[in-house]
Short mmCIF file of C-alpha atoms in Angstrom, two decimals:
data_model
loop_
_atom_site.label_atom_id
_atom_site.label_comp_id
_atom_site.label_asym_id
_atom_site.label_seq_id
_atom_site.Cartn_x
_atom_site.Cartn_y
_atom_site.Cartn_z
CA VAL A 186 95.81 53.89 18.97
CA VAL A 187 96.13 53.23 15.70
CA GLU A 188 98.97 51.43 14.46
CA VAL A 189 98.63 48.97 17.53
CA SER A 190 95.10 47.40 17.80
CA VAL A 191 96.47 46.46 13.38
CA ARG A 192 98.86 45.04 15.17
CA LEU A 193 96.36 43.38 17.88
CA ILE A 194 93.81 42.52 15.32
CA ASP A 195 94.01 38.61 14.42
CA GLY A 196 91.79 37.90 11.73
CA PHE A 197 89.65 39.93 9.00
CA SER A 198 86.22 37.60 8.84
CA PRO A 199 83.41 39.36 10.69
CA GLY A 200 83.20 37.24 13.54
CA GLU A 201 86.63 37.46 14.08
CA LEU A 202 86.42 41.67 14.23
CA PHE A 203 83.30 42.64 16.07
CA PRO A 204 84.38 40.47 18.83
CA ASN A 205 87.88 41.50 19.17
CA PRO A 206 87.99 45.37 21.10
CA ALA A 207 91.77 46.17 19.26
CA THR A 208 88.86 46.97 15.61
CA TYR A 209 86.72 49.40 18.15
CA ALA A 210 89.54 51.06 19.53
CA LEU A 211 90.82 50.95 15.61
CA LEU A 212 88.47 53.34 15.02
CA LEU A 213 88.23 55.05 18.25
CA GLY A 214 91.66 55.91 17.86
CA GLY A 215 91.53 56.41 13.57
CA GLY A 216 88.98 59.74 13.79
CA ALA A 217 90.44 60.98 16.69
CA ALA A 218 93.93 61.00 15.47
CA PHE A 219 92.02 62.42 12.14
CA LEU A 220 90.76 65.12 14.06
CA LEU A 221 93.27 66.31 16.15
CA LEU A 222 95.21 66.33 13.16
CA THR A 223 92.10 68.84 11.21
CA SER A 224 92.52 70.26 15.00
CA ALA A 225 96.24 71.16 14.32
CA LEU A 226 96.35 72.56 11.13
CA GLN A 227 94.00 74.79 11.66
CA ARG A 228 96.03 76.46 14.52
CA GLY A 229 99.43 76.14 13.62
CA SER A 230 101.74 75.14 10.70
CA VAL A 231 101.84 72.38 8.35
CA THR A 232 105.02 71.55 8.38
CA THR A 233 104.70 71.86 12.38
CA ALA A 234 101.51 69.22 12.56
CA THR A 235 103.43 66.96 10.21
CA ALA A 236 106.31 66.61 11.99
CA GLY A 237 103.83 66.02 15.33
CA LEU A 238 102.18 62.53 13.48
CA VAL A 239 105.49 61.42 12.48
CA LEU A 240 107.12 61.63 15.95
CA GLY A 241 103.26 60.14 17.16
CA GLU A 242 103.44 57.61 14.83
CA THR A 243 107.08 57.00 14.72
CA VAL A 244 108.10 56.11 18.37
CA ALA A 245 104.53 55.76 20.78
CA PRO A 246 104.32 52.01 18.52
CA ALA A 247 107.65 51.49 18.37
CA LEU A 248 108.30 51.42 22.21
CA ILE A 249 105.09 49.84 22.76
CA GLY A 250 105.85 47.25 20.43
CA VAL A 251 109.19 46.72 21.33
CA VAL A 252 108.10 46.87 25.44
CA TRP A 253 104.20 45.80 25.54
CA LEU A 254 104.11 43.15 22.31
CA GLY A 255 107.40 41.94 22.57
CA ASP A 256 108.81 42.61 18.87
CA ARG A 257 112.69 42.07 17.90
CA THR A 258 114.39 42.74 14.90
CA ARG A 259 115.28 39.51 12.89
CA PRO A 260 119.48 38.43 14.61
CA GLY A 261 122.47 40.40 13.89
CA LEU A 262 120.19 44.22 12.14
CA GLY A 263 119.03 45.48 15.41
CA TRP A 264 122.11 48.13 14.36
CA LEU A 265 120.07 48.63 11.32
CA ALA A 266 116.47 49.12 13.28
CA ILE A 267 118.29 51.98 15.98
CA LEU A 268 119.68 53.32 12.70
CA GLY A 269 115.97 53.33 11.24
CA PHE A 270 114.37 54.46 14.09
CA ALA A 271 116.83 56.80 14.81
CA VAL A 272 117.04 59.21 11.46
CA ALA A 273 113.13 59.31 11.40
CA VAL A 274 112.87 60.58 14.06
CA ALA A 275 116.30 63.05 13.29
CA GLY A 276 114.15 63.81 10.12
CA ALA A 277 110.29 64.80 12.34
CA LEU A 278 112.77 67.01 14.13
CA ALA A 279 114.39 68.95 11.74
CA LEU A 280 110.42 69.43 9.42
CA SER A 281 109.13 70.81 12.19
CA ARG A 282 112.66 72.94 12.91
CA PHE A 283 113.39 73.83 8.75
CA GLY A 284 110.70 72.95 6.84
CA GLU A 285 109.03 75.66 6.92
CA ALA A 286 109.00 77.40 3.51
CA PRO A 287 110.54 81.48 4.71
CA VAL A 288 107.59 84.14 4.64
CA GLU A 289 108.91 86.92 1.58
CA ALA A 290 108.99 90.73 3.11
CA LYS A 291 105.63 92.04 1.39
CA GLU A 292 107.78 95.57 -0.80
CA SER A 293 105.78 99.04 0.70
CA VAL A 294 104.21 100.76 -2.45
CA ALA A 295 105.45 104.71 -2.47
CA ALA A 296 102.39 106.88 -3.24
CA PRO A 297 103.74 108.71 -6.70
CA SER A 298 103.79 112.23 -5.97
#
């Protein structure tokens, strides 16, 4: 919501910001994103929460931009956009799968005899 609403804001003067529904979507979406991320960080691992955040802010806005807002790449650079998108998604997935630090086994201390 944040990425798309920022894209839909045309001007920054108070006369343009206040009547624009995208301004309120930006504020509500940003607040909701903050609450959801902090909730995910409390309940799960930092790596998984961050990977979900990266996927969410990469996939959804890109699809909305291409399908709904008519975003296009420069002529001849479509392959680079697809490659960059694939690398971002693969990196987020790899982060969620392999990003956790290994848990070290605690050594048991034997009682003196």
